[in-house]
Amino acid sequence: MNAAQVWDRDPPRAGQTLRLRGPRTRRFYPECIRRISYTDLENDVHFIFMTNNFHLAASTIARLYHCRWEVELFFKWIEQYLRIKAFFGNSQNAVQTQLWIAISVYVLVAITKKHLHASQSMGEILQILSLSLFENPPIWLVLADAKMIIGEYDACNSLPLLEI
């Protein structure tokens, strides 16, 4: 079942227009907000979205939040594997350059994984490539050797479950 079929079976619902009631929240945001509820039937998870957009359809809002989550995961991957904890410069150009380099690395690793049908995760591929950065063999050979070494390492350290 693809994502479009799941959306069609249980479309998001926008049943409520709300106004914040707390003394501070009402003062900081006096306008109305919209509550959208959606149940992801594949993962059996219920989501509630709050938005100030009353013009878009509820399904569009739910899809936008889903896409936003994918972007969040992408930046989490970049932060985790490319170790961008701080920027090297403060100017807009320095920050954009560092982000474009990180995005380029991500895309190159994704293309490598897809093109070589690699079984390793993108994080593992990045670690393998960073260790073999100045070596001459082709990438497919490096990834194949790493897979064999990991397999041999796992086999050496495993203990038999039952002695027969």
PDB file of C-alpha atoms in Angstrom:
ATOM      1  CA  MET A   1       0.000   0.000   0.000  1.00  0.00           C
ATOM      2  CA  ASN A   2       1.489   3.344  -0.943  1.00  0.00           C
ATOM      3  CA  ALA A   3       1.264   6.625   0.956  1.00  0.00           C
ATOM      4  CA  ALA A   4      -1.475   8.027  -1.283  1.00  0.00           C
ATOM      5  CA  GLN A   5      -3.743   5.074  -0.507  1.00  0.00           C
ATOM      6  CA  VAL A   6      -3.193   5.572   3.240  1.00  0.00           C
ATOM      7  CA  TRP A   7      -4.083   9.280   2.952  1.00  0.00           C
ATOM      8  CA  ASP A   8      -7.230   8.415   0.985  1.00  0.00           C
ATOM      9  CA  ARG A   9      -8.408   5.836   3.516  1.00  0.00           C
ATOM     10  CA  ASP A  10      -8.154   8.116   6.533  1.00  0.00           C
ATOM     11  CA  PRO A  11      -7.984  11.748   5.467  1.00  0.00           C
ATOM     12  CA  PRO A  12      -6.916  14.335   8.059  1.00  0.00           C
ATOM     13  CA  ARG A  13      -9.719  16.131   9.806  1.00  0.00           C
ATOM     14  CA  ALA A  14      -9.892  19.810  10.663  1.00  0.00           C
ATOM     15  CA  GLY A  15     -12.717  20.041  13.080  1.00  0.00           C
ATOM     16  CA  GLN A  16     -11.768  22.771  15.480  1.00  0.00           C
ATOM     17  CA  THR A  17     -10.935  26.446  15.559  1.00  0.00           C
ATOM     18  CA  LEU A  18      -9.386  27.365  18.884  1.00  0.00           C
ATOM     19  CA  ARG A  19      -8.388  30.467  20.770  1.00  0.00           C
ATOM     20  CA  LEU A  20      -5.662  30.317  23.411  1.00  0.00           C
ATOM     21  CA  ARG A  21      -7.107  30.996  26.885  1.00  0.00           C
ATOM     22  CA  GLY A  22      -4.120  31.413  29.179  1.00  0.00           C
ATOM     23  CA  PRO A  23      -3.468  35.006  30.263  1.00  0.00           C
ATOM     24  CA  ARG A  24       0.030  35.155  28.778  1.00  0.00           C
ATOM     25  CA  THR A  25      -0.650  33.021  25.691  1.00  0.00           C
ATOM     26  CA  ARG A  26      -3.780  34.992  24.832  1.00  0.00           C
ATOM     27  CA  ARG A  27      -1.814  38.222  25.115  1.00  0.00           C
ATOM     28  CA  PHE A  28       1.091  36.946  22.961  1.00  0.00           C
ATOM     29  CA  TYR A  29      -1.133  35.246  20.379  1.00  0.00           C
ATOM     30  CA  PRO A  30      -4.696  36.603  20.366  1.00  0.00           C
ATOM     31  CA  GLU A  31      -5.677  35.183  16.933  1.00  0.00           C
ATOM     32  CA  CYS A  32      -7.517  31.897  16.392  1.00  0.00           C
ATOM     33  CA  ILE A  33      -5.659  28.684  15.617  1.00  0.00           C
ATOM     34  CA  ARG A  34      -6.738  25.578  13.760  1.00  0.00           C
ATOM     35  CA  ARG A  35      -6.515  22.026  15.128  1.00  0.00           C
ATOM     36  CA  ILE A  36      -6.021  19.194  12.629  1.00  0.00           C
ATOM     37  CA  SER A  37      -6.047  15.560  13.717  1.00  0.00           C
ATOM     38  CA  TYR A  38      -4.659  12.717  11.636  1.00  0.00           C
ATOM     39  CA  THR A  39      -4.179   9.006  12.301  1.00  0.00           C
ATOM     40  CA  ASP A  40      -1.361   7.230  10.490  1.00  0.00           C
ATOM     41  CA  LEU A  41      -2.887   3.803   9.861  1.00  0.00           C
ATOM     42  CA  GLU A  42       0.413   2.211   8.771  1.00  0.00           C
ATOM     43  CA  ASN A  43       2.147   2.964  12.082  1.00  0.00           C
ATOM     44  CA  ASP A  44      -1.004   3.267  14.227  1.00  0.00           C
ATOM     45  CA  VAL A  45      -0.010   6.729  15.472  1.00  0.00           C
ATOM     46  CA  HIS A  46      -2.336   9.675  16.046  1.00  0.00           C
ATOM     47  CA  PHE A  47      -1.087  13.210  15.312  1.00  0.00           C
ATOM     48  CA  ILE A  48      -2.566  16.574  16.194  1.00  0.00           C
ATOM     49  CA  PHE A  49      -1.324  19.611  14.291  1.00  0.00           C
ATOM     50  CA  MET A  50      -1.885  23.219  15.319  1.00  0.00           C
ATOM     51  CA  THR A  51      -1.668  25.883  12.632  1.00  0.00           C
ATOM     52  CA  ASN A  52      -2.727  29.420  11.897  1.00  0.00           C
ATOM     53  CA  ASN A  53      -3.329  28.584   8.229  1.00  0.00           C
ATOM     54  CA  PHE A  54      -7.045  28.449   7.493  1.00  0.00           C
ATOM     55  CA  HIS A  55      -6.676  28.517   3.696  1.00  0.00           C
ATOM     56  CA  LEU A  56      -5.062  25.134   2.973  1.00  0.00           C
ATOM     57  CA  ALA A  57      -6.894  21.831   3.141  1.00  0.00           C
ATOM     58  CA  ALA A  58      -6.358  19.654   6.211  1.00  0.00           C
ATOM     59  CA  SER A  59      -4.678  16.959   4.094  1.00  0.00           C
ATOM     60  CA  THR A  60      -2.201  19.528   2.726  1.00  0.00           C
ATOM     61  CA  ILE A  61      -1.304  20.693   6.232  1.00  0.00           C
ATOM     62  CA  ALA A  62      -0.758  17.087   7.384  1.00  0.00           C
ATOM     63  CA  ARG A  63       1.443  16.347   4.356  1.00  0.00           C
ATOM     64  CA  LEU A  64       3.478  19.499   4.964  1.00  0.00           C
ATOM     65  CA  TYR A  65       4.147  18.441   8.548  1.00  0.00           C
ATOM     66  CA  HIS A  66       5.133  14.978   7.287  1.00  0.00           C
ATOM     67  CA  CYS A  67       7.586  16.557   4.822  1.00  0.00           C
ATOM     68  CA  ARG A  68       8.914  18.794   7.576  1.00  0.00           C
ATOM     69  CA  TRP A  69       9.698  15.725   9.658  1.00  0.00           C
ATOM     70  CA  GLU A  70      11.709  14.280   6.753  1.00  0.00           C
ATOM     71  CA  VAL A  71      13.716  17.513   6.594  1.00  0.00           C
ATOM     72  CA  GLU A  72      14.313  17.334  10.359  1.00  0.00           C
ATOM     73  CA  LEU A  73      15.636  13.775   9.988  1.00  0.00           C
ATOM     74  CA  PHE A  74      17.903  14.905   7.154  1.00  0.00           C
ATOM     75  CA  PHE A  75      19.447  17.663   9.267  1.00  0.00           C
ATOM     76  CA  LYS A  76      19.762  15.289  12.228  1.00  0.00           C
ATOM     77  CA  TRP A  77      21.729  12.916   9.974  1.00  0.00           C
ATOM     78  CA  ILE A  78      23.968  15.758   8.815  1.00  0.00           C
ATOM     79  CA  GLU A  79      24.589  16.885  12.397  1.00  0.00           C
ATOM     80  CA  GLN A  80      25.273  13.347  13.604  1.00  0.00           C
ATOM     81  CA  TYR A  81      27.486  12.023  10.820  1.00  0.00           C
ATOM     82  CA  LEU A  82      29.080  15.153   9.383  1.00  0.00           C
ATOM     83  CA  ARG A  83      29.617  16.628  12.846  1.00  0.00           C
ATOM     84  CA  ILE A  84      28.413  20.148  12.166  1.00  0.00           C
ATOM     85  CA  LYS A  85      28.221  21.459  15.709  1.00  0.00           C
ATOM     86  CA  ALA A  86      29.334  24.994  14.907  1.00  0.00           C
ATOM     87  CA  PHE A  87      29.908  27.048  11.798  1.00  0.00           C
ATOM     88  CA  PHE A  88      33.385  28.106  10.736  1.00  0.00           C
ATOM     89  CA  GLY A  89      32.251  31.637   9.927  1.00  0.00           C
ATOM     90  CA  ASN A  90      29.513  34.028  10.922  1.00  0.00           C
ATOM     91  CA  SER A  91      28.695  35.511   7.550  1.00  0.00           C
ATOM     92  CA  GLN A  92      25.758  34.297   5.495  1.00  0.00           C
ATOM     93  CA  ASN A  93      28.165  33.090   2.796  1.00  0.00           C
ATOM     94  CA  ALA A  94      30.211  31.014   5.294  1.00  0.00           C
ATOM     95  CA  VAL A  95      27.129  29.322   6.743  1.00  0.00           C
ATOM     96  CA  GLN A  96      25.611  28.640   3.321  1.00  0.00           C
ATOM     97  CA  THR A  97      28.910  27.251   2.006  1.00  0.00           C
ATOM     98  CA  GLN A  98      29.233  24.858   4.942  1.00  0.00           C
ATOM     99  CA  LEU A  99      25.617  23.711   4.562  1.00  0.00           C
ATOM    100  CA  TRP A 100      25.995  23.201   0.789  1.00  0.00           C
ATOM    101  CA  ILE A 101      29.125  21.098   1.380  1.00  0.00           C
ATOM    102  CA  ALA A 102      27.225  18.964   3.922  1.00  0.00           C
ATOM    103  CA  ILE A 103      24.273  18.551   1.552  1.00  0.00           C
ATOM    104  CA  SER A 104      26.658  17.613  -1.282  1.00  0.00           C
ATOM    105  CA  VAL A 105      28.327  14.956   0.869  1.00  0.00           C
ATOM    106  CA  TYR A 106      24.918  13.557   1.841  1.00  0.00           C
ATOM    107  CA  VAL A 107      23.806  13.394  -1.805  1.00  0.00           C
ATOM    108  CA  LEU A 108      27.072  11.746  -2.907  1.00  0.00           C
ATOM    109  CA  VAL A 109      26.795   9.090  -0.194  1.00  0.00           C
ATOM    110  CA  ALA A 110      23.122   8.475  -1.112  1.00  0.00           C
ATOM    111  CA  ILE A 111      24.019   8.118  -4.805  1.00  0.00           C
ATOM    112  CA  THR A 112      26.871   5.761  -3.927  1.00  0.00           C
ATOM    113  CA  LYS A 113      24.587   3.610  -1.758  1.00  0.00           C
ATOM    114  CA  LYS A 114      21.916   3.419  -4.453  1.00  0.00           C
ATOM    115  CA  HIS A 115      24.282   2.912  -7.393  1.00  0.00           C
ATOM    116  CA  LEU A 116      26.285   0.142  -5.676  1.00  0.00           C
ATOM    117  CA  HIS A 117      23.236  -1.439  -3.986  1.00  0.00           C
ATOM    118  CA  ALA A 118      25.207  -1.289  -0.735  1.00  0.00           C
ATOM    119  CA  SER A 119      23.719  -3.042   2.250  1.00  0.00           C
ATOM    120  CA  GLN A 120      25.462  -0.721   4.711  1.00  0.00           C
ATOM    121  CA  SER A 121      23.646   2.271   6.114  1.00  0.00           C
ATOM    122  CA  MET A 122      24.574   5.712   4.867  1.00  0.00           C
ATOM    123  CA  GLY A 123      26.344   6.399   8.159  1.00  0.00           C
ATOM    124  CA  GLU A 124      28.426   3.234   7.809  1.00  0.00           C
ATOM    125  CA  ILE A 125      29.301   4.106   4.209  1.00  0.00           C
ATOM    126  CA  LEU A 126      30.411   7.575   5.284  1.00  0.00           C
ATOM    127  CA  GLN A 127      32.600   6.114   8.055  1.00  0.00           C
ATOM    128  CA  ILE A 128      34.153   3.574   5.682  1.00  0.00           C
ATOM    129  CA  LEU A 129      34.870   6.261   3.101  1.00  0.00           C
ATOM    130  CA  SER A 130      36.375   8.600   5.689  1.00  0.00           C
ATOM    131  CA  LEU A 131      38.766   5.832   6.801  1.00  0.00           C
ATOM    132  CA  SER A 132      39.822   5.030   3.248  1.00  0.00           C
ATOM    133  CA  LEU A 133      39.941   8.607   2.006  1.00  0.00           C
ATOM    134  CA  PHE A 134      43.513   8.518   0.674  1.00  0.00           C
ATOM    135  CA  GLU A 135      43.504   4.959  -0.691  1.00  0.00           C
ATOM    136  CA  ASN A 136      43.399   4.116  -4.388  1.00  0.00           C
ATOM    137  CA  PRO A 137      40.936   1.200  -4.756  1.00  0.00           C
ATOM    138  CA  PRO A 138      37.483   1.857  -6.228  1.00  0.00           C
ATOM    139  CA  ILE A 139      34.659   2.644  -3.803  1.00  0.00           C
ATOM    140  CA  TRP A 140      32.758  -0.566  -4.570  1.00  0.00           C
ATOM    141  CA  LEU A 141      35.842  -2.588  -3.624  1.00  0.00           C
ATOM    142  CA  VAL A 142      36.303  -0.671  -0.364  1.00  0.00           C
ATOM    143  CA  LEU A 143      32.652  -1.244   0.591  1.00  0.00           C
ATOM    144  CA  ALA A 144      32.849  -4.943  -0.346  1.00  0.00           C
ATOM    145  CA  ASP A 145      36.033  -5.398   1.727  1.00  0.00           C
ATOM    146  CA  ALA A 146      34.427  -3.604   4.679  1.00  0.00           C
ATOM    147  CA  LYS A 147      31.412  -5.916   4.462  1.00  0.00           C
ATOM    148  CA  MET A 148      33.679  -8.983   4.504  1.00  0.00           C
ATOM    149  CA  ILE A 149      35.713  -7.649   7.438  1.00  0.00           C
ATOM    150  CA  ILE A 150      32.568  -6.877   9.439  1.00  0.00           C
ATOM    151  CA  GLY A 151      31.207 -10.362   8.662  1.00  0.00           C
ATOM    152  CA  GLU A 152      34.473 -12.026   9.723  1.00  0.00           C
ATOM    153  CA  TYR A 153      34.572  -9.904  12.881  1.00  0.00           C
ATOM    154  CA  ASP A 154      31.035 -10.899  13.820  1.00  0.00           C
ATOM    155  CA  ALA A 155      31.761 -14.574  13.184  1.00  0.00           C
ATOM    156  CA  CYS A 156      34.944 -14.537  15.305  1.00  0.00           C
ATOM    157  CA  ASN A 157      33.277 -13.039  18.355  1.00  0.00           C
ATOM    158  CA  SER A 158      30.134 -15.125  18.401  1.00  0.00           C
ATOM    159  CA  LEU A 159      29.784 -17.856  20.970  1.00  0.00           C
ATOM    160  CA  PRO A 160      27.841 -21.034  20.300  1.00  0.00           C
ATOM    161  CA  LEU A 161      24.397 -21.058  21.828  1.00  0.00           C
ATOM    162  CA  LEU A 162      24.247 -24.809  22.406  1.00  0.00           C
ATOM    163  CA  GLU A 163      27.208 -27.135  22.697  1.00  0.00           C
ATOM    164  CA  ILE A 164      26.440 -30.223  20.661  1.00  0.00           C
TER     165      ILE A 164
END
